Amino acid sequence: MAGAGGENEAIIIHQARWLVPITGPVLAGGAVATRAGRILAVGPAAAVRAQVQAAPAPVRCFDHGDGVILPGLVNTHTHLEFTALAGAIPPQDSLPSWLAAAMAGYGSLAPAALDQGIRQGIRALRRFGTALVAEVSNTGRSLPWLEAGGLAFHYFYECLGFDLLHDGPLATDFPFLADPRLAGLPVSAAAHAPYSVSGPLLRRLAAWNRTRQRPGSVHLAEAPEELRFLRHGDGPLRDLLVQRGRWYEGYTPPGCSPAVFLERLGFWQGPCLAVHGVCLTGEDRQVLARRGVFLALCPRSNQHTGVGWPQVAALYRAGVPLTLGTDSLASTPDFNLFQEIKLLSEICPDLPPAAFLAMATWNGAVALGRQQDFGSISPGRQAALLFLPLPEGAELWSGLLAAGVQGQIYWLTPAGKEMVDGT
Ligand SMILES: [Zn+2]
């Protein structure tokens, strides 16, 4: 229906026992009216009906009963090209081990398998209620599939180059970024990590994004080996750089923690999304909070790569804006963000469920600069709406989490509701 747009296009009202707008109070017996793919009104069901009554258009109502209406989710970190590695990389005891296993696995995949994985991944993201995804790729392979896939996205074209020390134009090293088509697409230049990207290259990436007013991204403080490397310039990550032929003699480690290092380089001066943040120091948390850097938490991936847990309560208290991501299927079993919420609630029982849900919706939309369209049930935004039926007798938050974890996730449509195929 989106974009059909005529004055007489039908108004669709969806109501349920609960409606969670995210940016407003939870509504018991709430309803949302949509038209031509956009949200017209939200509020108590009777008020929404009264509001649209005068419109010269047919009105269709669906009462979905005992369940919860939510905005579509925002998954702020994945790598769709790794979908074909689903289940292939066993849990590891350190990030360097996981990186070695994942790179070997990726190198063994045929192009057709990569493409099939990307397509399956896009379907599975929809299946689990994703309205907007942040995809990270250092090949650009997943971009055409996302453009054709019916899922809103932000594309982080990821650059690596520990030994790229010059200050020339970014496109000389990364010709993908010179494609004129990118001007009309939500594409940023992303840094892989502080241990795989040189200081000059980190500055060039930040400048490219700032000029275009696009968010940057970087894997940050994912593992203790990263802190060791930045402080002393040695350890398993140095070994990995040597093995891959990217190490150079004369490297001087910055001698500080990851977020402080990027602060010194001016990397945080535009909007930015850091990812993981498992090993951030107290000073790092202060830097991220002061700069308004969003941090994407991917706790199931952290579990799989053996790096430990992010300090969620300390991050929250410090005022670091948090979002959620699943990471790729090379380090997590599926794209279900409710599973990430469940794990975070166990790691950090002090935070209310509504805080985790905000991370999976509104915060993610703001981090990607897409809050005009996503992350909240409020007028003007896209009608990307979910319905989750509550188990019998369940209260709102525990029932919502139970339904989400079980994959009881429906999209609301002009014809009612539907579950999308995908695994
Ligand atoms: Zn990642």
Short mmCIF file of C-alpha atoms and ligand atoms in Angstrom, two decimals:
data_model
loop_
_atom_site.label_atom_id
_atom_site.label_comp_id
_atom_site.label_asym_id
_atom_site.label_seq_id
_atom_site.Cartn_x
_atom_site.Cartn_y
_atom_site.Cartn_z
CA MET A 1 0.00 0.00 0.00
CA ALA A 2 2.91 2.32 0.73
CA GLY A 3 3.13 5.07 -1.82
CA ALA A 4 -0.27 4.40 -3.44
CA GLY A 5 -1.28 7.57 -1.74
CA GLY A 6 -4.67 8.86 -3.12
CA GLU A 7 -7.08 10.91 -0.99
CA ASN A 8 -9.58 8.06 -0.89
CA GLU A 9 -7.13 5.38 0.11
CA ALA A 10 -8.56 3.35 2.99
CA ILE A 11 -7.68 4.18 6.56
CA ILE A 12 -6.70 1.08 8.51
CA ILE A 13 -7.14 0.94 12.28
CA HIS A 14 -5.30 -1.71 14.30
CA GLN A 15 -6.10 -2.11 17.97
CA ALA A 16 -5.05 -4.55 20.66
CA ARG A 17 -5.07 -5.02 24.41
CA TRP A 18 -1.77 -3.12 24.59
CA LEU A 19 -0.03 -0.61 22.36
CA VAL A 20 3.57 0.35 23.16
CA PRO A 21 4.45 3.53 21.21
CA ILE A 22 8.00 3.62 22.76
CA THR A 23 8.14 7.45 22.74
CA GLY A 24 4.92 7.80 24.76
CA PRO A 25 3.13 6.01 27.60
CA VAL A 26 1.91 2.43 27.12
CA LEU A 27 -1.75 2.43 26.05
CA ALA A 28 -4.19 -0.18 27.37
CA GLY A 29 -6.77 -0.69 24.62
CA GLY A 30 -4.73 1.48 22.28
CA ALA A 31 -5.13 1.82 18.53
CA VAL A 32 -3.14 3.11 15.59
CA ALA A 33 -4.63 4.43 12.33
CA THR A 34 -2.57 4.17 9.15
CA ARG A 35 -3.04 5.31 5.57
CA ALA A 36 -0.90 4.79 2.50
CA GLY A 37 1.87 3.25 4.57
CA ARG A 38 2.08 6.05 7.15
CA ILE A 39 0.77 6.46 10.69
CA LEU A 40 -2.11 8.93 10.91
CA ALA A 41 -3.09 8.77 14.57
CA VAL A 42 -2.40 6.84 17.76
CA GLY A 43 -4.18 6.80 21.12
CA PRO A 44 -7.05 5.13 22.98
CA ALA A 45 -9.14 3.21 20.42
CA ALA A 46 -12.27 5.39 20.75
CA ALA A 47 -10.24 8.58 20.33
CA VAL A 48 -8.48 7.26 17.23
CA ARG A 49 -11.83 6.25 15.68
CA ALA A 50 -13.29 9.67 16.39
CA GLN A 51 -10.25 11.36 14.92
CA VAL A 52 -10.46 9.59 11.54
CA GLN A 53 -14.26 9.59 11.28
CA ALA A 54 -14.42 12.86 9.38
CA ALA A 55 -11.89 11.77 6.74
CA PRO A 56 -13.46 11.18 3.29
CA ALA A 57 -12.10 7.63 3.06
CA PRO A 58 -13.25 4.13 3.86
CA VAL A 59 -12.14 2.92 7.29
CA ARG A 60 -11.25 -0.69 8.06
CA CYS A 61 -10.74 -1.85 11.67
CA PHE A 62 -8.87 -4.85 13.04
CA ASP A 63 -9.01 -5.77 16.71
CA HIS A 64 -6.11 -8.15 17.28
CA GLY A 65 -7.14 -8.92 20.85
CA ASP A 66 -4.87 -10.09 23.64
CA GLY A 67 -1.45 -8.94 22.54
CA VAL A 68 0.87 -6.01 21.98
CA ILE A 69 1.31 -3.61 19.06
CA LEU A 70 4.90 -2.37 18.72
CA PRO A 71 6.91 -0.42 16.15
CA GLY A 72 9.10 -2.55 13.85
CA LEU A 73 12.53 -3.24 15.34
CA VAL A 74 15.86 -1.67 14.45
CA ASN A 75 18.81 -4.09 14.29
CA THR A 76 21.88 -1.86 14.38
CA HIS A 77 24.58 -4.41 13.62
CA THR A 78 24.91 -7.33 11.28
CA HIS A 79 27.04 -8.69 8.43
CA LEU A 80 24.67 -10.39 5.98
CA GLU A 81 27.55 -11.84 3.96
CA PHE A 82 28.30 -14.16 6.88
CA THR A 83 24.78 -15.66 6.85
CA ALA A 84 26.06 -18.62 4.84
CA LEU A 85 28.31 -19.44 7.84
CA ALA A 86 25.25 -20.04 10.08
CA GLY A 87 26.15 -22.72 12.60
CA ALA A 88 29.58 -23.32 11.00
CA ILE A 89 31.80 -21.51 13.53
CA PRO A 90 31.72 -23.14 16.98
CA PRO A 91 31.89 -20.96 20.11
CA GLN A 92 35.45 -19.72 20.73
CA ASP A 93 37.38 -18.70 23.83
CA SER A 94 38.77 -15.44 22.40
CA LEU A 95 38.11 -12.92 19.64
CA PRO A 96 41.39 -13.62 17.77
CA SER A 97 40.39 -17.34 17.58
CA TRP A 98 36.94 -16.42 16.31
CA LEU A 99 38.37 -13.97 13.73
CA ALA A 100 40.72 -16.65 12.40
CA ALA A 101 37.90 -19.23 12.18
CA ALA A 102 35.45 -16.79 10.58
CA MET A 103 37.96 -15.55 7.99
CA ALA A 104 38.87 -19.13 7.04
CA GLY A 105 35.18 -20.07 6.80
CA TYR A 106 34.33 -16.99 4.73
CA GLY A 107 37.22 -17.69 2.35
CA SER A 108 35.83 -21.13 1.62
CA LEU A 109 32.39 -19.90 0.49
CA ALA A 110 31.42 -19.84 -3.18
CA PRO A 111 29.86 -16.62 -4.53
CA ALA A 112 26.48 -18.33 -5.04
CA ALA A 113 26.43 -19.43 -1.39
CA LEU A 114 27.23 -15.89 -0.26
CA ASP A 115 24.35 -14.48 -2.30
CA GLN A 116 21.91 -17.12 -1.14
CA GLY A 117 22.91 -16.42 2.48
CA ILE A 118 22.34 -12.68 2.01
CA ARG A 119 18.85 -13.31 0.59
CA GLN A 120 17.98 -15.70 3.42
CA GLY A 121 19.33 -13.22 5.94
CA ILE A 122 17.12 -10.40 4.65
CA ARG A 123 14.05 -12.68 4.87
CA ALA A 124 15.00 -13.79 8.38
CA LEU A 125 15.42 -10.18 9.52
CA ARG A 126 11.85 -9.49 8.35
CA ARG A 127 10.70 -12.73 9.96
CA PHE A 128 11.89 -11.45 13.35
CA GLY A 129 10.23 -8.05 13.03
CA THR A 130 13.12 -5.93 11.73
CA ALA A 131 11.97 -2.72 10.03
CA LEU A 132 15.44 -1.15 9.67
CA VAL A 133 18.84 -2.84 9.67
CA ALA A 134 22.39 -1.53 9.80
CA GLU A 135 24.48 -3.74 7.55
CA VAL A 136 28.30 -3.81 7.65
CA SER A 137 30.19 -5.04 4.61
CA ASN A 138 33.70 -4.64 3.27
CA THR A 139 32.79 -5.88 -0.21
CA GLY A 140 29.52 -4.12 -1.09
CA ARG A 141 28.08 -7.48 -2.10
CA SER A 142 24.95 -7.19 0.04
CA LEU A 143 24.00 -3.68 -1.16
CA PRO A 144 22.01 -4.64 -4.32
CA TRP A 145 20.18 -7.36 -2.37
CA LEU A 146 19.17 -4.85 0.28
CA GLU A 147 18.05 -2.35 -2.36
CA ALA A 148 15.78 -5.05 -3.80
CA GLY A 149 14.82 -6.68 -0.50
CA GLY A 150 11.95 -4.56 0.86
CA LEU A 151 13.75 -3.86 4.13
CA ALA A 152 14.92 -0.36 5.11
CA PHE A 153 18.66 -0.27 5.70
CA HIS A 154 21.73 1.75 6.47
CA TYR A 155 24.86 0.50 4.78
CA PHE A 156 28.22 0.74 6.51
CA TYR A 157 30.93 0.12 3.93
CA GLU A 158 33.69 -1.14 6.16
CA CYS A 159 37.30 -0.20 5.55
CA LEU A 160 40.43 -1.89 6.89
CA GLY A 161 44.01 -0.71 6.55
CA PHE A 162 46.37 -0.88 9.49
CA ASP A 163 49.24 0.00 7.15
CA LEU A 164 47.46 2.75 5.16
CA LEU A 165 49.22 5.77 6.58
CA HIS A 166 48.65 8.52 4.00
CA ASP A 167 46.08 11.32 4.00
CA GLY A 168 44.84 11.12 0.38
CA PRO A 169 41.23 10.86 -0.80
CA LEU A 170 39.42 7.83 0.59
CA ALA A 171 38.34 6.61 -2.84
CA THR A 172 41.96 6.03 -3.91
CA ASP A 173 42.06 3.09 -1.50
CA PHE A 174 38.34 2.22 -1.54
CA PRO A 175 36.99 2.78 -5.08
CA PHE A 176 33.53 1.53 -4.00
CA LEU A 177 33.08 4.87 -2.22
CA ALA A 178 33.58 6.79 -5.48
CA ASP A 179 30.46 5.26 -7.10
CA PRO A 180 28.16 8.23 -7.87
CA ARG A 181 25.11 6.03 -7.12
CA LEU A 182 26.01 6.14 -3.42
CA ALA A 183 25.01 9.81 -3.20
CA GLY A 184 21.34 8.79 -3.17
CA LEU A 185 21.70 5.83 -0.82
CA PRO A 186 22.08 5.61 2.97
CA VAL A 187 25.72 4.58 2.86
CA SER A 188 28.53 5.50 5.26
CA ALA A 189 32.23 4.73 5.43
CA ALA A 190 32.89 2.57 8.49
CA ALA A 191 36.08 1.62 10.30
CA HIS A 192 36.56 -2.05 11.14
CA ALA A 193 38.30 -1.55 14.50
CA PRO A 194 41.05 0.50 16.18
CA TYR A 195 43.47 -2.43 15.82
CA SER A 196 42.91 -2.90 12.07
CA VAL A 197 42.64 0.71 10.85
CA SER A 198 45.50 3.24 11.06
CA GLY A 199 45.11 6.61 12.77
CA PRO A 200 45.27 8.52 9.46
CA LEU A 201 42.65 6.21 7.91
CA LEU A 202 40.35 6.62 10.94
CA ARG A 203 40.55 10.40 10.40
CA ARG A 204 39.83 10.07 6.66
CA LEU A 205 36.77 7.88 7.33
CA ALA A 206 35.40 10.33 9.91
CA ALA A 207 35.90 13.23 7.49
CA TRP A 208 34.11 11.38 4.63
CA ASN A 209 31.05 10.84 6.84
CA ARG A 210 31.08 14.34 8.33
CA THR A 211 31.08 15.94 4.87
CA ARG A 212 28.00 13.91 3.98
CA GLN A 213 26.37 14.17 7.42
CA ARG A 214 26.21 10.41 7.77
CA PRO A 215 26.85 8.29 10.84
CA GLY A 216 30.17 6.51 11.26
CA SER A 217 30.65 3.09 12.79
CA VAL A 218 33.45 1.10 14.38
CA HIS A 219 33.81 -2.15 16.33
CA LEU A 220 35.09 -0.84 19.66
CA ALA A 221 36.55 -2.51 22.75
CA GLU A 222 35.21 -5.88 21.68
CA ALA A 223 37.85 -7.92 23.50
CA PRO A 224 40.64 -7.58 26.09
CA GLU A 225 43.26 -8.22 23.37
CA GLU A 226 42.28 -4.88 21.78
CA LEU A 227 43.12 -2.99 24.97
CA ARG A 228 46.44 -4.80 25.24
CA PHE A 229 47.26 -3.99 21.61
CA LEU A 230 46.45 -0.28 21.95
CA ARG A 231 48.42 0.01 25.18
CA HIS A 232 51.47 -2.06 24.26
CA GLY A 233 51.32 -2.90 20.52
CA ASP A 234 51.65 -6.63 21.11
CA GLY A 235 49.64 -9.81 21.69
CA PRO A 236 47.42 -11.98 19.48
CA LEU A 237 46.07 -9.05 17.44
CA ARG A 238 49.61 -8.05 16.47
CA ASP A 239 50.21 -11.69 15.47
CA LEU A 240 47.07 -11.59 13.31
CA LEU A 241 48.26 -8.43 11.53
CA VAL A 242 51.65 -10.07 10.90
CA GLN A 243 49.96 -13.20 9.49
CA ARG A 244 47.82 -11.12 7.16
CA GLY A 245 50.79 -9.05 5.96
CA ARG A 246 49.41 -5.76 7.35
CA TRP A 247 51.86 -5.20 10.21
CA TYR A 248 54.59 -2.59 9.73
CA GLU A 249 57.70 -1.93 11.79
CA GLY A 250 57.67 1.43 13.50
CA TYR A 251 54.06 1.25 14.76
CA THR A 252 53.71 3.23 17.97
CA PRO A 253 50.72 2.20 20.08
CA PRO A 254 48.68 5.14 21.39
CA GLY A 255 49.05 3.83 24.94
CA CYS A 256 45.44 4.51 25.93
CA SER A 257 42.01 2.86 25.90
CA PRO A 258 39.95 2.53 22.66
CA ALA A 259 37.36 5.33 23.01
CA VAL A 260 40.04 7.73 24.30
CA PHE A 261 42.22 6.88 21.29
CA LEU A 262 39.40 7.71 18.87
CA GLU A 263 38.58 10.88 20.82
CA ARG A 264 42.18 12.08 20.29
CA LEU A 265 41.79 11.46 16.55
CA GLY A 266 38.55 13.47 16.35
CA PHE A 267 36.67 10.35 15.24
CA TRP A 268 33.64 11.09 17.46
CA GLN A 269 33.00 14.59 16.12
CA GLY A 270 30.07 13.52 13.91
CA PRO A 271 27.23 11.09 14.68
CA CYS A 272 28.65 7.66 15.39
CA LEU A 273 27.70 4.10 16.24
CA ALA A 274 30.27 2.08 18.15
CA VAL A 275 29.70 -1.68 18.37
CA HIS A 276 30.18 -4.14 21.27
CA GLY A 277 32.00 -2.03 23.89
CA VAL A 278 32.60 -5.07 26.11
CA CYS A 279 35.94 -3.83 27.49
CA LEU A 280 35.35 -0.08 27.75
CA THR A 281 36.99 1.65 30.69
CA GLY A 282 35.20 4.16 32.91
CA GLU A 283 36.99 6.95 31.03
CA ASP A 284 35.82 5.44 27.71
CA ARG A 285 32.22 5.46 28.93
CA GLN A 286 32.54 9.13 29.84
CA VAL A 287 33.90 9.93 26.37
CA LEU A 288 31.04 8.12 24.61
CA ALA A 289 28.41 9.73 26.83
CA ARG A 290 29.87 13.22 26.36
CA ARG A 291 30.06 12.80 22.59
CA GLY A 292 26.61 11.19 22.29
CA VAL A 293 28.14 8.12 20.61
CA PHE A 294 25.62 5.30 20.33
CA LEU A 295 26.81 1.86 21.36
CA ALA A 296 25.30 -1.24 19.70
CA LEU A 297 25.20 -4.15 22.13
CA CYS A 298 25.34 -7.67 20.66
CA PRO A 299 25.52 -9.85 23.79
CA ARG A 300 24.87 -13.24 22.17
CA SER A 301 27.74 -12.61 19.77
CA ASN A 302 29.97 -11.64 22.72
CA GLN A 303 29.05 -14.93 24.36
CA HIS A 304 29.94 -16.86 21.19
CA THR A 305 33.30 -15.16 20.69
CA GLY A 306 34.22 -15.67 24.36
CA VAL A 307 34.88 -12.00 25.16
CA GLY A 308 32.58 -11.55 28.17
CA TRP A 309 29.61 -9.22 28.76
CA PRO A 310 29.22 -5.51 28.18
CA GLN A 311 28.81 -3.60 31.47
CA VAL A 312 25.25 -2.64 30.68
CA ALA A 313 24.33 -1.01 34.00
CA ALA A 314 27.52 1.10 34.06
CA LEU A 315 26.98 2.17 30.45
CA TYR A 316 23.36 3.07 31.14
CA ARG A 317 24.26 5.01 34.31
CA ALA A 318 27.02 6.87 32.48
CA GLY A 319 24.45 8.03 29.90
CA VAL A 320 25.83 6.17 26.86
CA PRO A 321 22.92 5.82 24.39
CA LEU A 322 22.48 2.09 23.75
CA THR A 323 21.11 0.20 20.75
CA LEU A 324 20.88 -3.52 19.97
CA GLY A 325 22.25 -5.69 17.19
CA THR A 326 22.43 -9.39 16.56
CA ASP A 327 25.77 -9.37 14.71
CA SER A 328 26.13 -12.00 11.98
CA LEU A 329 25.09 -15.66 11.95
CA ALA A 330 28.78 -16.55 12.22
CA SER A 331 28.53 -15.60 15.90
CA THR A 332 24.83 -15.78 16.79
CA PRO A 333 22.11 -18.37 16.05
CA ASP A 334 19.47 -16.07 14.52
CA PHE A 335 18.35 -12.47 13.91
CA ASN A 336 15.86 -12.37 16.79
CA LEU A 337 16.46 -9.18 18.83
CA PHE A 338 14.09 -10.45 21.54
CA GLN A 339 16.73 -13.08 22.30
CA GLU A 340 19.26 -10.26 22.83
CA ILE A 341 16.78 -8.51 25.14
CA LYS A 342 16.24 -11.73 27.10
CA LEU A 343 19.97 -12.21 27.61
CA LEU A 344 20.49 -8.56 28.57
CA SER A 345 17.64 -8.79 31.10
CA GLU A 346 19.45 -11.74 32.67
CA ILE A 347 22.84 -9.98 32.67
CA CYS A 348 21.35 -6.75 33.95
CA PRO A 349 18.08 -7.38 35.85
CA ASP A 350 18.12 -3.82 37.26
CA LEU A 351 17.07 -2.18 33.99
CA PRO A 352 13.34 -2.10 33.18
CA PRO A 353 12.14 -4.09 30.13
CA ALA A 354 10.96 -0.85 28.52
CA ALA A 355 14.58 0.37 28.44
CA PHE A 356 15.68 -2.66 26.43
CA LEU A 357 12.75 -2.29 24.05
CA ALA A 358 13.67 1.37 23.47
CA MET A 359 17.21 0.23 22.58
CA ALA A 360 15.73 -2.16 19.97
CA THR A 361 13.53 0.55 18.40
CA TRP A 362 13.82 4.30 19.01
CA ASN A 363 17.50 4.45 20.00
CA GLY A 364 18.46 2.45 16.92
CA ALA A 365 16.42 4.73 14.64
CA VAL A 366 18.06 7.83 16.13
CA ALA A 367 21.54 6.28 15.87
CA LEU A 368 20.99 5.79 12.13
CA GLY A 369 19.36 9.22 11.67
CA ARG A 370 16.03 7.61 10.69
CA GLN A 371 13.78 8.62 13.59
CA GLN A 372 11.46 10.49 11.22
CA ASP A 373 10.42 7.11 9.82
CA PHE A 374 11.13 4.41 12.39
CA GLY A 375 11.40 3.49 16.05
CA SER A 376 8.13 4.90 17.40
CA ILE A 377 4.38 4.62 16.86
CA SER A 378 3.57 8.26 16.26
CA PRO A 379 1.94 10.24 13.44
CA GLY A 380 3.92 10.65 10.22
CA ARG A 381 6.16 7.65 10.71
CA GLN A 382 6.10 4.58 8.49
CA ALA A 383 3.37 2.06 9.29
CA ALA A 384 6.01 -0.58 10.10
CA LEU A 385 4.06 -2.18 12.93
CA LEU A 386 4.28 -5.48 14.77
CA PHE A 387 1.78 -7.52 16.76
CA LEU A 388 2.84 -10.11 19.34
CA PRO A 389 0.09 -12.25 20.92
CA LEU A 390 0.42 -12.62 24.69
CA PRO A 391 0.48 -16.10 26.19
CA GLU A 392 -2.75 -16.75 28.11
CA GLY A 393 -2.88 -14.85 31.41
CA ALA A 394 0.50 -13.18 30.84
CA GLU A 395 1.24 -9.66 31.98
CA LEU A 396 2.56 -7.16 29.43
CA TRP A 397 6.37 -7.24 29.68
CA SER A 398 7.04 -10.89 30.54
CA GLY A 399 4.41 -12.00 28.01
CA LEU A 400 5.84 -9.76 25.30
CA LEU A 401 9.34 -11.12 25.86
CA ALA A 402 8.09 -14.73 25.89
CA ALA A 403 6.20 -14.23 22.61
CA GLY A 404 9.17 -12.48 21.00
CA VAL A 405 11.66 -15.15 22.04
CA GLN A 406 9.33 -17.81 20.60
CA GLY A 407 9.16 -15.90 17.33
CA GLN A 408 5.44 -15.11 17.68
CA ILE A 409 5.97 -11.94 15.64
CA TYR A 410 3.40 -10.69 13.10
CA TRP A 411 3.51 -7.68 10.78
CA LEU A 412 0.36 -5.57 10.69
CA THR A 413 -0.87 -5.09 7.12
CA PRO A 414 -3.86 -3.44 5.42
CA ALA A 415 -5.39 -6.96 5.34
CA GLY A 416 -4.84 -7.71 9.03
CA LYS A 417 -1.64 -9.41 10.12
CA GLU A 418 0.89 -11.84 8.68
CA MET A 419 3.96 -13.78 9.73
CA VAL A 420 6.86 -13.71 7.28
CA ASP A 421 8.60 -16.93 6.23
CA GLY A 422 12.24 -17.28 7.12
CA THR A 423 14.58 -18.82 9.66
ZN ZN B 1 30.54 -6.83 13.47
#
